[in-house]
Amino acid sequence: IYNWNGDSWTKVSGGLRTISCGSHNHVWGVNQAGNIYQWNGSGWTQQPGGLAKISVGKDGSVWGVNQGGNIYRWNGAGWDQIPGGLTYISCHKANKVSGVNANGDIFMYQAKTNSWKQMPGNAKCVSRVSCEGHMWCVNNDGHIFHFHN
C-alpha cells in the first residue's frame, strides 16, 4: 500500500486487495481474505464483517458488497444489509451510490424507497463522482461511458 505525500509515494504498512478513499480521513480497504480495515491515521483497524468490494464517499459513508453479491452500508458500528444484489459498488456520498450486478446491469440507489433504479447500458464497473448525477462506466469491451442525469 502506498500513499502520495505531495512529492512522492510513501509505503504504508498492510496488505489490501482493494482500497477506497473518500477523503484523507476516510480510507477503508479489504484484504485477500475479505477482512475489512479502516485507516486510523497511523495504522489499520479491522472492522467486523467480510466484503469483496468497498467504496467510501467523501462524507465518510461506506458501502460494500460481499462475494455473494449482498450489499451493505456501514452504520458506525456494523453493517446494515441493503436490498438488492451487486458485484461492484461506488459511493459518492451517503445516498449517492451506484453499482453493477453479475449480469452487468447498472443501478443507482434510490434512498427514498431503499431500492435500486436500473440505468441503461451494461458495465463491469462504475464510478459515481458527483451529486449532480455524473457516473462513469467501463463495459466488458473496454468502452467508457459517461452518464449525467
mmCIF file of C-alpha atoms in Angstrom:
data_model
loop_
_atom_site.group_PDB
_atom_site.id
_atom_site.type_symbol
_atom_site.label_atom_id
_atom_site.label_comp_id
_atom_site.label_asym_id
_atom_site.label_seq_id
_atom_site.Cartn_x
_atom_site.Cartn_y
_atom_site.Cartn_z
ATOM 1 C CA ILE A 1 0.000 0.000 0.000
ATOM 2 C CA TYR A 2 1.339 3.434 -0.915
ATOM 3 C CA ASN A 3 0.235 6.973 -0.062
ATOM 4 C CA TRP A 4 1.066 10.070 -2.123
ATOM 5 C CA ASN A 5 2.547 12.675 0.245
ATOM 6 C CA GLY A 6 2.548 15.551 -2.256
ATOM 7 C CA ASP A 7 6.021 14.824 -3.616
ATOM 8 C CA SER A 8 6.415 11.049 -3.765
ATOM 9 C CA TRP A 9 4.860 7.719 -2.836
ATOM 10 C CA THR A 10 5.296 6.564 0.754
ATOM 11 C CA LYS A 11 4.910 2.892 1.699
ATOM 12 C CA VAL A 12 2.195 2.216 4.277
ATOM 13 C CA SER A 13 2.061 -0.989 6.288
ATOM 14 C CA GLY A 14 -0.566 -3.598 5.481
ATOM 15 C CA GLY A 15 -1.728 -5.626 2.507
ATOM 16 C CA LEU A 16 -5.027 -4.947 0.779
ATOM 17 C CA ARG A 17 -6.705 -6.237 -2.378
ATOM 18 C CA THR A 18 -8.925 -3.177 -2.774
ATOM 19 C CA ILE A 19 -8.892 0.295 -1.200
ATOM 20 C CA SER A 20 -11.219 3.280 -1.274
ATOM 21 C CA CYS A 21 -10.661 6.827 -0.106
ATOM 22 C CA GLY A 22 -13.475 9.349 0.369
ATOM 23 C CA SER A 23 -11.081 11.922 1.853
ATOM 24 C CA HIS A 24 -7.779 11.824 3.702
ATOM 25 C CA ASN A 25 -9.738 10.967 6.875
ATOM 26 C CA HIS A 26 -11.893 8.253 5.315
ATOM 27 C CA VAL A 27 -9.826 5.359 3.950
ATOM 28 C CA TRP A 28 -11.033 1.761 4.002
ATOM 29 C CA GLY A 29 -9.803 -1.439 2.403
ATOM 30 C CA VAL A 30 -10.380 -5.155 2.020
ATOM 31 C CA ASN A 31 -7.641 -7.773 2.073
ATOM 32 C CA GLN A 32 -7.392 -11.024 0.121
ATOM 33 C CA ALA A 33 -9.361 -12.913 2.785
ATOM 34 C CA GLY A 34 -12.229 -10.382 2.659
ATOM 35 C CA ASN A 35 -11.360 -8.793 6.008
ATOM 36 C CA ILE A 36 -12.275 -5.105 6.260
ATOM 37 C CA TYR A 37 -9.866 -2.430 7.510
ATOM 38 C CA GLN A 38 -10.218 1.268 8.312
ATOM 39 C CA TRP A 39 -7.224 3.635 8.367
ATOM 40 C CA ASN A 40 -6.952 5.285 11.807
ATOM 41 C CA GLY A 41 -4.255 7.831 10.900
ATOM 42 C CA SER A 42 -1.294 5.639 11.774
ATOM 43 C CA GLY A 43 -2.368 2.067 11.005
ATOM 44 C CA TRP A 44 -5.243 -0.204 10.070
ATOM 45 C CA THR A 45 -8.096 -1.125 12.422
ATOM 46 C CA GLN A 46 -10.006 -4.271 11.486
ATOM 47 C CA GLN A 47 -13.772 -3.806 11.315
ATOM 48 C CA PRO A 48 -16.389 -6.579 11.554
ATOM 49 C CA GLY A 49 -17.727 -8.399 8.523
ATOM 50 C CA GLY A 50 -16.366 -9.579 5.216
ATOM 51 C CA LEU A 51 -16.538 -7.916 1.798
ATOM 52 C CA ALA A 52 -15.259 -8.348 -1.740
ATOM 53 C CA LYS A 53 -15.541 -4.661 -2.761
ATOM 54 C CA ILE A 54 -15.737 -1.456 -0.727
ATOM 55 C CA SER A 55 -16.432 2.178 -1.567
ATOM 56 C CA VAL A 56 -16.138 5.266 0.621
ATOM 57 C CA GLY A 57 -17.938 8.550 -0.039
ATOM 58 C CA LYS A 58 -16.491 11.991 0.502
ATOM 59 C CA ASP A 59 -18.689 12.323 3.620
ATOM 60 C CA GLY A 60 -17.294 9.102 5.117
ATOM 61 C CA SER A 61 -20.224 6.885 4.072
ATOM 62 C CA VAL A 62 -19.041 3.328 3.486
ATOM 63 C CA TRP A 63 -20.785 0.780 1.251
ATOM 64 C CA GLY A 64 -19.662 -2.651 0.199
ATOM 65 C CA VAL A 65 -20.613 -5.907 -1.457
ATOM 66 C CA ASN A 66 -19.619 -9.401 -0.398
ATOM 67 C CA GLN A 67 -18.736 -12.440 -2.518
ATOM 68 C CA GLY A 68 -22.409 -13.441 -2.644
ATOM 69 C CA GLY A 69 -23.452 -10.058 -4.089
ATOM 70 C CA ASN A 70 -25.119 -8.859 -0.889
ATOM 71 C CA ILE A 71 -24.993 -5.090 -0.357
ATOM 72 C CA TYR A 72 -24.019 -3.469 2.944
ATOM 73 C CA ARG A 73 -23.838 0.072 4.385
ATOM 74 C CA TRP A 74 -21.704 0.894 7.438
ATOM 75 C CA ASN A 75 -23.747 2.357 10.327
ATOM 76 C CA GLY A 76 -20.825 3.381 12.527
ATOM 77 C CA ALA A 77 -20.658 0.126 14.475
ATOM 78 C CA GLY A 78 -21.585 -2.597 11.983
ATOM 79 C CA TRP A 79 -23.181 -3.306 8.637
ATOM 80 C CA ASP A 80 -26.804 -2.861 7.592
ATOM 81 C CA GLN A 81 -27.823 -5.077 4.681
ATOM 82 C CA ILE A 82 -29.465 -3.185 1.819
ATOM 83 C CA PRO A 83 -31.904 -4.938 -0.560
ATOM 84 C CA GLY A 84 -30.530 -5.919 -3.959
ATOM 85 C CA GLY A 85 -27.557 -7.737 -5.396
ATOM 86 C CA LEU A 86 -24.374 -6.211 -6.862
ATOM 87 C CA THR A 87 -20.847 -7.281 -7.708
ATOM 88 C CA TYR A 88 -19.404 -3.743 -7.896
ATOM 89 C CA ILE A 89 -20.341 -0.598 -5.948
ATOM 90 C CA SER A 90 -19.360 3.083 -5.971
ATOM 91 C CA CYS A 91 -20.343 5.659 -3.347
ATOM 92 C CA HIS A 92 -20.047 9.422 -3.816
ATOM 93 C CA LYS A 93 -21.778 10.178 -0.500
ATOM 94 C CA ALA A 94 -24.449 8.698 1.788
ATOM 95 C CA ASN A 95 -27.297 8.287 -0.699
ATOM 96 C CA LYS A 96 -25.433 8.796 -3.984
ATOM 97 C CA VAL A 97 -24.455 5.216 -4.747
ATOM 98 C CA SER A 98 -24.258 3.235 -7.983
ATOM 99 C CA GLY A 99 -23.448 -0.354 -8.750
ATOM 100 C CA VAL A 100 -23.278 -3.187 -11.249
ATOM 101 C CA ASN A 101 -24.791 -6.650 -10.834
ATOM 102 C CA ALA A 102 -23.483 -10.019 -12.079
ATOM 103 C CA ASN A 103 -25.232 -9.525 -15.454
ATOM 104 C CA GLY A 104 -23.546 -6.141 -15.959
ATOM 105 C CA ASP A 105 -26.755 -4.198 -15.333
ATOM 106 C CA ILE A 106 -26.153 -0.704 -13.935
ATOM 107 C CA PHE A 107 -28.119 0.618 -10.952
ATOM 108 C CA MET A 108 -28.467 3.864 -8.981
ATOM 109 C CA TYR A 109 -29.567 3.756 -5.344
ATOM 110 C CA GLN A 110 -32.923 5.389 -4.541
ATOM 111 C CA ALA A 111 -32.734 6.461 -0.889
ATOM 112 C CA LYS A 112 -36.402 7.393 -0.540
ATOM 113 C CA THR A 113 -37.512 3.862 -1.372
ATOM 114 C CA ASN A 114 -34.360 1.989 -0.257
ATOM 115 C CA SER A 115 -34.259 0.401 -3.721
ATOM 116 C CA TRP A 116 -32.256 0.456 -6.937
ATOM 117 C CA LYS A 117 -33.187 2.074 -10.275
ATOM 118 C CA GLN A 118 -31.812 0.314 -13.338
ATOM 119 C CA MET A 119 -29.946 2.566 -15.762
ATOM 120 C CA PRO A 120 -29.473 1.954 -19.484
ATOM 121 C CA GLY A 121 -26.419 0.059 -20.665
ATOM 122 C CA ASN A 122 -24.110 -2.654 -19.436
ATOM 123 C CA ALA A 123 -20.871 -2.334 -17.464
ATOM 124 C CA LYS A 124 -18.302 -4.235 -15.448
ATOM 125 C CA CYS A 125 -17.510 -1.309 -13.161
ATOM 126 C CA VAL A 126 -18.933 2.099 -12.337
ATOM 127 C CA SER A 127 -17.758 5.244 -10.563
ATOM 128 C CA ARG A 128 -20.200 7.706 -9.017
ATOM 129 C CA VAL A 129 -18.372 11.026 -8.987
ATOM 130 C CA SER A 130 -20.831 13.783 -8.087
ATOM 131 C CA CYS A 131 -24.180 14.657 -6.550
ATOM 132 C CA GLU A 132 -25.341 16.058 -9.863
ATOM 133 C CA GLY A 133 -25.739 12.581 -11.306
ATOM 134 C CA HIS A 134 -22.368 12.117 -13.011
ATOM 135 C CA MET A 135 -21.432 8.473 -13.346
ATOM 136 C CA TRP A 136 -18.689 6.826 -15.401
ATOM 137 C CA CYS A 137 -18.797 3.190 -16.521
ATOM 138 C CA VAL A 138 -16.495 0.759 -18.303
ATOM 139 C CA ASN A 139 -18.088 -2.125 -20.207
ATOM 140 C CA ASN A 140 -16.630 -5.571 -20.972
ATOM 141 C CA ASP A 141 -15.253 -4.311 -24.310
ATOM 142 C CA GLY A 142 -13.300 -1.573 -22.511
ATOM 143 C CA HIS A 143 -15.525 1.230 -23.782
ATOM 144 C CA ILE A 144 -16.073 4.145 -21.411
ATOM 145 C CA PHE A 145 -19.474 5.734 -20.896
ATOM 146 C CA HIS A 146 -20.477 8.893 -19.047
ATOM 147 C CA PHE A 147 -23.992 9.296 -17.635
ATOM 148 C CA HIS A 148 -25.399 12.585 -16.474
ATOM 149 C CA ASN A 149 -28.988 12.716 -15.333
#
